[in-house]
Short mmCIF file of C-alpha atoms in Angstrom, two decimals:
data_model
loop_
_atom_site.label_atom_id
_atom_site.label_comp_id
_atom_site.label_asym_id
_atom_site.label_seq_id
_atom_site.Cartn_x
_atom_site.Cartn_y
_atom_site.Cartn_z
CA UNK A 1 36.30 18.40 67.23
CA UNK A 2 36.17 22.04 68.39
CA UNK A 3 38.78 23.36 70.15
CA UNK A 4 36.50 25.24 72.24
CA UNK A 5 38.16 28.68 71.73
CA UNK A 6 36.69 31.84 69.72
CA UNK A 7 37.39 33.02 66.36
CA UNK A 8 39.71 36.21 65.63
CA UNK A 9 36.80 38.19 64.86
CA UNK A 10 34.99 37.84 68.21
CA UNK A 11 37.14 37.92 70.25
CA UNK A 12 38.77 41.16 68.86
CA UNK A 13 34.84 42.46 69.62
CA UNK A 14 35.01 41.14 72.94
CA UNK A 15 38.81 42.64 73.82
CA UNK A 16 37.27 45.83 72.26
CA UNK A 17 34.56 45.83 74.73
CA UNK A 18 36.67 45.01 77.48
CA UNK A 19 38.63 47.98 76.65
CA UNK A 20 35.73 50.35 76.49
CA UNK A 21 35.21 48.61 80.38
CA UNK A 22 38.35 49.34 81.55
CA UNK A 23 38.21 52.84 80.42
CA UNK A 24 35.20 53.75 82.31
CA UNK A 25 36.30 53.21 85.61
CA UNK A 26 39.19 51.72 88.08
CA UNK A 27 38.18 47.67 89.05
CA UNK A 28 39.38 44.91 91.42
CA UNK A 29 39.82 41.62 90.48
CA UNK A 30 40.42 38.66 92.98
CA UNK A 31 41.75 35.53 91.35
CA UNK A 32 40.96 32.26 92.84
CA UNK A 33 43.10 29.46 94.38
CA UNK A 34 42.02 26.51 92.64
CA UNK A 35 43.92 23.67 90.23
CA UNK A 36 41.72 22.43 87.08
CA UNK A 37 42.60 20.12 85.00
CA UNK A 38 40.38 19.51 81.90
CA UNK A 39 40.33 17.54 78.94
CA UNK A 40 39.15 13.93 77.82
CA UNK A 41 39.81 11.33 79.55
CA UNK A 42 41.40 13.16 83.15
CA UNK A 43 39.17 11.30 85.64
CA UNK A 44 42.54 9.24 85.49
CA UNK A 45 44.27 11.40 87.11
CA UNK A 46 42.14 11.42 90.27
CA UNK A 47 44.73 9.08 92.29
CA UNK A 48 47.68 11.87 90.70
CA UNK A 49 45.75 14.47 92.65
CA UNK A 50 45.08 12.84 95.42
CA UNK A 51 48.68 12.30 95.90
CA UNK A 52 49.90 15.99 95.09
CA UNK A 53 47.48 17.22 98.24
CA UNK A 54 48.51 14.62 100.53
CA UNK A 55 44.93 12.54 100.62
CA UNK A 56 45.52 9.34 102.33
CA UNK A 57 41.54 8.20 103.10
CA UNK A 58 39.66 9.83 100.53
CA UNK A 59 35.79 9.85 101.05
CA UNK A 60 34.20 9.46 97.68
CA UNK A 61 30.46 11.44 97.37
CA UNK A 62 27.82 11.16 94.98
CA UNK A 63 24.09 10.88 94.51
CA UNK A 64 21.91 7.57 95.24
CA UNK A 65 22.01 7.82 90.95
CA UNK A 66 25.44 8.33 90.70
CA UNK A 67 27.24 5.40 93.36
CA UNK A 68 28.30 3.19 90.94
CA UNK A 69 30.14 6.18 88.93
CA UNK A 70 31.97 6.96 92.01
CA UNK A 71 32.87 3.40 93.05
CA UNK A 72 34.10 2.84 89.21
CA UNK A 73 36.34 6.49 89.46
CA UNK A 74 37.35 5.75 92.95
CA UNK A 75 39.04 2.38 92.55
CA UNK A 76 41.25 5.03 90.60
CA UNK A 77 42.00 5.83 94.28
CA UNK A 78 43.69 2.62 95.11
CA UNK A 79 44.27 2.17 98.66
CA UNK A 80 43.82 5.85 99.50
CA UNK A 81 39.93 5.22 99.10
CA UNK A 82 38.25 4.81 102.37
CA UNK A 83 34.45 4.88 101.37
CA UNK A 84 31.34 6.41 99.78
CA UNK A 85 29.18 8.39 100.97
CA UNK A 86 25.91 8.28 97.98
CA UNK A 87 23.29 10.79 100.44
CA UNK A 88 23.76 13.71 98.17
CA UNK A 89 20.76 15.74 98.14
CA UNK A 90 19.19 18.84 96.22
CA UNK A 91 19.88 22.09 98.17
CA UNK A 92 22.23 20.55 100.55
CA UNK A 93 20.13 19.65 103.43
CA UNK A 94 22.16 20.06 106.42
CA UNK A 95 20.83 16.73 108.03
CA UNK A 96 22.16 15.08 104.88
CA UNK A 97 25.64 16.87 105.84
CA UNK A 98 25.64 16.04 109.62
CA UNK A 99 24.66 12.15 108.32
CA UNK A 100 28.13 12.40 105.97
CA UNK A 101 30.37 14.64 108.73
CA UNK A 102 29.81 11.17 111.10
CA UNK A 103 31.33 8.97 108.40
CA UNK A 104 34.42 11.34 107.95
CA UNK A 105 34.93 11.34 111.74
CA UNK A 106 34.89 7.66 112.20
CA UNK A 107 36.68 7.01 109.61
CA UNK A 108 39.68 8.90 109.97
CA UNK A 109 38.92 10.89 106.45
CA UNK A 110 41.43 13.26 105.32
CA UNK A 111 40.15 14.12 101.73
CA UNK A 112 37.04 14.43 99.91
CA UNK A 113 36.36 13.66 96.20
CA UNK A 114 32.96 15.49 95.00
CA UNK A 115 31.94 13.39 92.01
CA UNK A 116 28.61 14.33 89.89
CA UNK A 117 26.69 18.22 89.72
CA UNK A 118 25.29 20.59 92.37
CA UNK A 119 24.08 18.08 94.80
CA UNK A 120 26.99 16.87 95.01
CA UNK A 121 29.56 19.83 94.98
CA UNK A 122 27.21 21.65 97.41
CA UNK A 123 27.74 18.91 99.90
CA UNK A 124 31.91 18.68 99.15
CA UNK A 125 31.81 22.02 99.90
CA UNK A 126 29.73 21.57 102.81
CA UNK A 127 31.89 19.38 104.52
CA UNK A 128 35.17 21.10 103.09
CA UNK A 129 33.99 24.45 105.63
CA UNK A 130 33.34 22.00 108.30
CA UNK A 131 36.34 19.61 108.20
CA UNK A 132 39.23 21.69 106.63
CA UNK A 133 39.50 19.10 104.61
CA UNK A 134 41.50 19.42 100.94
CA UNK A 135 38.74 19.04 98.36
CA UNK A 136 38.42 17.32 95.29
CA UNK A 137 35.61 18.21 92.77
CA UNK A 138 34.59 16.30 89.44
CA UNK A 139 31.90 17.68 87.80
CA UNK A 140 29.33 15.50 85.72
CA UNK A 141 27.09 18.33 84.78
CA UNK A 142 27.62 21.99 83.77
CA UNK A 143 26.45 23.59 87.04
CA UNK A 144 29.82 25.25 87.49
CA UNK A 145 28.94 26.01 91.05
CA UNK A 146 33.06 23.59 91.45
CA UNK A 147 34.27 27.24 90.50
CA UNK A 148 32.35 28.95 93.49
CA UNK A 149 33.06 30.15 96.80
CA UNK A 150 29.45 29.76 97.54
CA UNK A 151 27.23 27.48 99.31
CA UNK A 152 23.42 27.20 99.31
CA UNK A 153 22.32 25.03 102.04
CA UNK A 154 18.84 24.52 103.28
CA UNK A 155 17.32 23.79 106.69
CA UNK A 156 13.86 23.92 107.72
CA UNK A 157 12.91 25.43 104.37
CA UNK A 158 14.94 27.89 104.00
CA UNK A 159 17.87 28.26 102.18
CA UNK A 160 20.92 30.20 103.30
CA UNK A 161 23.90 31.08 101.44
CA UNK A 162 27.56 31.54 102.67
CA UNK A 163 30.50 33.15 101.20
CA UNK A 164 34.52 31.55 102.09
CA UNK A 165 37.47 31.04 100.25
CA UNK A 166 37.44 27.63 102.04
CA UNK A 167 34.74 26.68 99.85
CA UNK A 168 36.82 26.55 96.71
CA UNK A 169 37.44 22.99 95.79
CA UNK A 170 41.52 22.36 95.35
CA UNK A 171 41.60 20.78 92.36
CA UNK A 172 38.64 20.51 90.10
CA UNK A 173 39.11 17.74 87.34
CA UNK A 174 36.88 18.15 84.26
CA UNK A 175 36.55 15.29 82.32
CA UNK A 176 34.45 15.52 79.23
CA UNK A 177 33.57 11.56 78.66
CA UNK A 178 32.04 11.87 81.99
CA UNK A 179 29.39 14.45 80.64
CA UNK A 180 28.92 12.04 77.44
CA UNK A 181 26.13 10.15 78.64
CA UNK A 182 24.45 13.14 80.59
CA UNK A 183 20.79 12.75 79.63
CA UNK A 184 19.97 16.04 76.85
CA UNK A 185 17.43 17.40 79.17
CA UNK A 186 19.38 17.16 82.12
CA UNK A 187 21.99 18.63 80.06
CA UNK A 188 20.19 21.68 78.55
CA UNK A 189 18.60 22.40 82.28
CA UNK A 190 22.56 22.67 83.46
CA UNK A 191 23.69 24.48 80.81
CA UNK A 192 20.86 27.10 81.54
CA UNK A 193 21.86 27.32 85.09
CA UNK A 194 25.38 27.72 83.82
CA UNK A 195 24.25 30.69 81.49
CA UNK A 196 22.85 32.63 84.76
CA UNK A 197 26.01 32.40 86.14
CA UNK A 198 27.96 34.79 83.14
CA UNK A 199 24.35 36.37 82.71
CA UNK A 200 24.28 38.19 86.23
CA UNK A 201 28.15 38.85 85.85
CA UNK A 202 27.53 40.94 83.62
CA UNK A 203 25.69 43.26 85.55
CA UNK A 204 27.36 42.42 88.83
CA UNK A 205 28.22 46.26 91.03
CA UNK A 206 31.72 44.42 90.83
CA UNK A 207 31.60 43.34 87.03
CA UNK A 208 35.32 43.92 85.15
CA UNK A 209 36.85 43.42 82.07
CA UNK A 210 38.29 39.94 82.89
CA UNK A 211 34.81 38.51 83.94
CA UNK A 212 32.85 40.22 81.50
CA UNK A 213 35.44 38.51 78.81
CA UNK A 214 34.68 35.01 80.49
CA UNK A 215 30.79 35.96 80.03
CA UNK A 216 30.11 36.59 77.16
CA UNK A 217 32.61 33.79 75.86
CA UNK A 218 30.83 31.48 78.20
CA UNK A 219 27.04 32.42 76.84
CA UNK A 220 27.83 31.63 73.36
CA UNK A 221 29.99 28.51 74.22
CA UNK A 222 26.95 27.14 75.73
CA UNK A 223 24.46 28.87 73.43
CA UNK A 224 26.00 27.43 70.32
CA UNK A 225 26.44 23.68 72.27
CA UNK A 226 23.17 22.97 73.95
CA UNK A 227 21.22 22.98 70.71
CA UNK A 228 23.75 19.95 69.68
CA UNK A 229 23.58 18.46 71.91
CA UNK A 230 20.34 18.09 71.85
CA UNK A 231 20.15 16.57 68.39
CA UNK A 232 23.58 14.26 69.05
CA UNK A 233 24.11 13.49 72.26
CA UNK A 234 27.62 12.14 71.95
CA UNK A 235 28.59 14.61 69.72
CA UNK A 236 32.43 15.10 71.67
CA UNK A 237 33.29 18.54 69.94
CA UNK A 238 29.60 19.79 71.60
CA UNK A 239 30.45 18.34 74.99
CA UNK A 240 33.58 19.63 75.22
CA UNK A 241 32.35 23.62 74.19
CA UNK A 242 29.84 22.86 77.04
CA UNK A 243 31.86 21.81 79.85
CA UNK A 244 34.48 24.92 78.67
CA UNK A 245 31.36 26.93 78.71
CA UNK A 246 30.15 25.60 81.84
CA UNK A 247 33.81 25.95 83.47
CA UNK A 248 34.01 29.90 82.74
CA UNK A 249 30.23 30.67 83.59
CA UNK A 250 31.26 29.43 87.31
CA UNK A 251 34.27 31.06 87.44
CA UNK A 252 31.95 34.15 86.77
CA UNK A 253 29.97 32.70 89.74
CA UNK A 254 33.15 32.65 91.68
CA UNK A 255 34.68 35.96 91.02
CA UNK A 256 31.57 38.58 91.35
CA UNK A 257 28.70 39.12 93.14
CA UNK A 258 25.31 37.82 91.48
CA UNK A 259 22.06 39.65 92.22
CA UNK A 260 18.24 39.43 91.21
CA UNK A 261 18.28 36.48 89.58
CA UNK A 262 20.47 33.77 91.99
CA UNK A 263 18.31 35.51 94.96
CA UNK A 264 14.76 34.09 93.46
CA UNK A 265 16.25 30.69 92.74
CA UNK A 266 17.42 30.41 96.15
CA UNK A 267 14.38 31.38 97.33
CA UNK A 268 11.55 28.93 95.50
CA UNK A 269 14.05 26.18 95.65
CA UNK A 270 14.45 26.40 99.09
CA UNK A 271 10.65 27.18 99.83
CA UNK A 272 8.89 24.76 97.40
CA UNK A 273 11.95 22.29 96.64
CA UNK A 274 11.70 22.66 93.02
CA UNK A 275 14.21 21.05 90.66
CA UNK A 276 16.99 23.56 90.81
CA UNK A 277 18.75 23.48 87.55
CA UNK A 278 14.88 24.05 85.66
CA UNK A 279 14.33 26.43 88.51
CA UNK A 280 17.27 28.63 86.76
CA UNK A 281 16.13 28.31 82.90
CA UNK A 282 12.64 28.92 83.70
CA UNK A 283 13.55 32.21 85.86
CA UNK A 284 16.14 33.92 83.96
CA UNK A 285 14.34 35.63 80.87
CA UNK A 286 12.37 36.93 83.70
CA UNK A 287 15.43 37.87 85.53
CA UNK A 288 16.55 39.48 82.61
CA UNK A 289 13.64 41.39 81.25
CA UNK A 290 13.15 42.96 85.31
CA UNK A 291 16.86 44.33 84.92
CA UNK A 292 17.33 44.79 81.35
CA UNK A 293 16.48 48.63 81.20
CA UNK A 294 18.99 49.23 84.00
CA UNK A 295 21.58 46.67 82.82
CA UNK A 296 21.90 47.92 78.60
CA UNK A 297 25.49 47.17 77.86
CA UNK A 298 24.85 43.69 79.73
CA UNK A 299 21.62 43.14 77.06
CA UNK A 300 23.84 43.74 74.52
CA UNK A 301 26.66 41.45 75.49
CA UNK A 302 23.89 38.61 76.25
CA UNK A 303 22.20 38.80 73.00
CA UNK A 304 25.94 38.80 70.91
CA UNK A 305 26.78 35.66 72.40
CA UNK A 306 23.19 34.57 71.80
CA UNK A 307 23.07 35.59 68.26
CA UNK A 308 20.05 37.60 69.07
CA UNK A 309 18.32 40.90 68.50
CA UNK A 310 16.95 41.24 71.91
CA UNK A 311 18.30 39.50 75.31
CA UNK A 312 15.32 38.21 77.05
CA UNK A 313 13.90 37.12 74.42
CA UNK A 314 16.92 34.95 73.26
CA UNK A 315 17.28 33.35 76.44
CA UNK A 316 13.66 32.70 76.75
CA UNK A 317 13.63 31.44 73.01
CA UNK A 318 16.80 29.30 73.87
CA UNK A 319 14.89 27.49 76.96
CA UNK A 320 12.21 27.21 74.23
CA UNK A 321 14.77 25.48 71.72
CA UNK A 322 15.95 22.81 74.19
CA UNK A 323 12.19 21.81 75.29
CA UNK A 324 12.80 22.76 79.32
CA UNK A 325 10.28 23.99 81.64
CA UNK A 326 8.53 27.44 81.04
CA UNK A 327 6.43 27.64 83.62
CA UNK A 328 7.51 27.49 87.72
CA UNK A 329 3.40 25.17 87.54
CA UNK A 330 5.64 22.69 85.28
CA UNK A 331 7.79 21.85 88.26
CA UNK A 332 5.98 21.88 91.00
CA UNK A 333 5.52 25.65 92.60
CA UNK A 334 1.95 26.25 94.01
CA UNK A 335 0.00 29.39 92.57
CA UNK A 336 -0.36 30.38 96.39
CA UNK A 337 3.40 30.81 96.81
CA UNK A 338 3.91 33.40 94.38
CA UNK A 339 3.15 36.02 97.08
CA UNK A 340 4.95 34.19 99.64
CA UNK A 341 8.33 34.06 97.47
CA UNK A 342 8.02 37.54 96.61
CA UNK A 343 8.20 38.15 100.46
CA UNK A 344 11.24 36.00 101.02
CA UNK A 345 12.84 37.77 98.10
CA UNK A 346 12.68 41.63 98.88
CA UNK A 347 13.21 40.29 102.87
CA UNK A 348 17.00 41.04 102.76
CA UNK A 349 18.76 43.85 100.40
CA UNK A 350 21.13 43.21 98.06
CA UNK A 351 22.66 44.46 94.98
CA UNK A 352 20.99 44.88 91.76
CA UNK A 353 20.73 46.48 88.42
CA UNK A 354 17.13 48.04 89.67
CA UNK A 355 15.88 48.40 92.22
CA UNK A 356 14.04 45.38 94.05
CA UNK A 357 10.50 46.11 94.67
CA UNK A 358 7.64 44.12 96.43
CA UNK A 359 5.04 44.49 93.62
CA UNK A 360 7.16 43.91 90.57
CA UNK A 361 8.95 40.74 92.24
CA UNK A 362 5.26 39.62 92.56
CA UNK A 363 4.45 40.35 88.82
CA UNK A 364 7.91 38.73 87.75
CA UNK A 365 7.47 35.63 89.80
CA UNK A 366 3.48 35.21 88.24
CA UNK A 367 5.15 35.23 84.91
CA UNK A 368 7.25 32.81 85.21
CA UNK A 369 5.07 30.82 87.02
CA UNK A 370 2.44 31.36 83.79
CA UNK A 371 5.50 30.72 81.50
CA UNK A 372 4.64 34.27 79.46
CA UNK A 373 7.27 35.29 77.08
CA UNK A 374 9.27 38.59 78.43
CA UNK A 375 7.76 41.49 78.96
CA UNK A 376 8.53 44.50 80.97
CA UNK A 377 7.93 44.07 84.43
#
């Protein structure tokens, strides 16, 4: 099995680059307050951690797919479980969290256990800013978004996003036999999404040495465990690289600001309710190749950890590898929308590599939506 951790001679590459960061320039860092506890088989310690934050009626949430997971992991609970909620939802739907907030008020709830990927940690979190409540997360998939203090919730069409501290889930337990029977697909799209994460990172205005570190390491963890997974599903030594991989992509997520990239996939998801995880691999070669002139020592890092000559092009030959999605008419966006999104997108400034104009969102967006291989927008 692999023990998930890289050889002398990268990381000596990657402490070397760090270094060359550091030297450039003063940075902050803020560490987050969260316990993990990963490994095989640590879904059994969900009624330990319960305990140690002082859950006494836990409410258990999942997918409609994923109930009879969470009633099988929450009988690890014991008496402290006091239901399920299965209503989570894509995009976290804030009727979906109002439905769930009435079940934790009237029944006396004082913990939450988040058990499968986004859908499900996006509503956790959801109710965690509501409620106060101490948080449990388990992750099922490698969204990594468990690492985050960031929500994404949608009403009406539109998805907003909110920053807190109160977002951050307690304790997250990763358990790699629960990503085991992940479907490959489902598991490439997640790993892609993961990859954005440690992608944008690296070009964050408030990149450092320590995230930049947990990038690139979390690129080619993924990069090097997606493709076997692919081939041998229950292959434990991939599994395990990909949930490490997944775990320090989010904590990217979770530490810097993210840019071009996360703002687009917020926007079609929330406008055209695409698939959110395909959403991510279809739009970040694109993502890439907009910022890629602006962003150089970022290319560079992305394409070592992709074992590539050019970054772009690796991630786009990566999606490529693992049979997802190319093109936003796969999964559902109308060719109408393209202008529409590329409204929504330049509607509100934020930070990025280059800057974020109307007409070359527009061109980006019709690429991806074609599925053409990167080129400079």
């Amino acid at each position: 099995m692999s023990t998930a951790t890289p050889d002398a001679g990268s990381a000596s590459v990657a402490l070397a680059a760090a270094a060359t960061d550091a030297r450039q320039g003063a940075f902050a860092y803020c560490s987050q307050q969260y316990r993990v506890v990963f490994g095989a088989g640590t879904s059994a310690r969900l009624g330990e951690e319960s305990e140690r934050l002082g859950i006494k009626r836990a409410l258990v949430l999942t997918t409609p797919e994923q109930q009879d997971l969470g009633r099988r992991l929450g009988a690890g609970l014991g008496d402290r479980l006091a239901g399920l909620f299965a209503g989570a939802r894509m995009h976290t739907p804030v009727e979906g969290t109002n439905e769930a907030l009435g079940i934790v008020e009237s029944r006396d709830i004082d913990g939450l256990v988040a058990i499968g990927g986004g859908s499900t940690g996006g509503l956790g979190k959801a109710l965690a800013l509501r409620t106060g409540l101490p948080h449990i997360a388990m992750p099922t998939t490698y969204a990594g978004s468990e690492m985050t203090p960031i929500l994404g919730e949608t009403a009406n069409g539109i998805k907003t996003t909110q920053h807190s501290q109160d977002l951050v889930p307690d304790t997250v337990i990763y358990d790699v036999d629960l990503t085991v029977s992940l479907p490959p697909h489902i598991s490439a799209a997640s790993g892609l999404n993961a990859i954005a994460h440690a992608v944008e990172a690296l070009y964050a205005p408030d990149a450092n040495p320590l995230t930049s570190l947990m990038a690139e390491e979390g690129i080619a963890a993924l990069a090097r465990a997606l493709p076997r997974i692919m081939t041998a599903p229950a292959d434990a030594g991939a599994r395990r690289d990909a949930l490490y991989g997944a775990w320090l992509c989010g904590a990217c997520l979770g530490a810097v600001g993210m840019s071009l990239h996360h703002k687009l996939c917020h926007v079609l998801g929330g406008m055209f309710n695409l698939p959110h995880a395909e959403t991510h691999a279809i739009v970040l070669p694109h993502a890439a190749t907009y910022n890629a002139a602006a962003a150089p020592e970022a290319m560079i890092r992305i394409a070592r950890a992709l074992r590539a000559t050019d970054a772009p092009q690796g991630l786009f030959d990566l999606t490529r590898r693992l049979a997802l999605p190319r093109r936003l008419a796969e999964i559902g966006m109308p060719e109408d929308g393209i202008a529409r999104a590329a409204e929504m997108a330049v509607r509100s400034p934020y930070a990025n590599p280059r800057p974020v104009e109307r007409v070359a969102i527009q061109d980006l967006i019709a690429a991806a939506w074609r599925g053409d291989a990167p080129a400079q927008h």
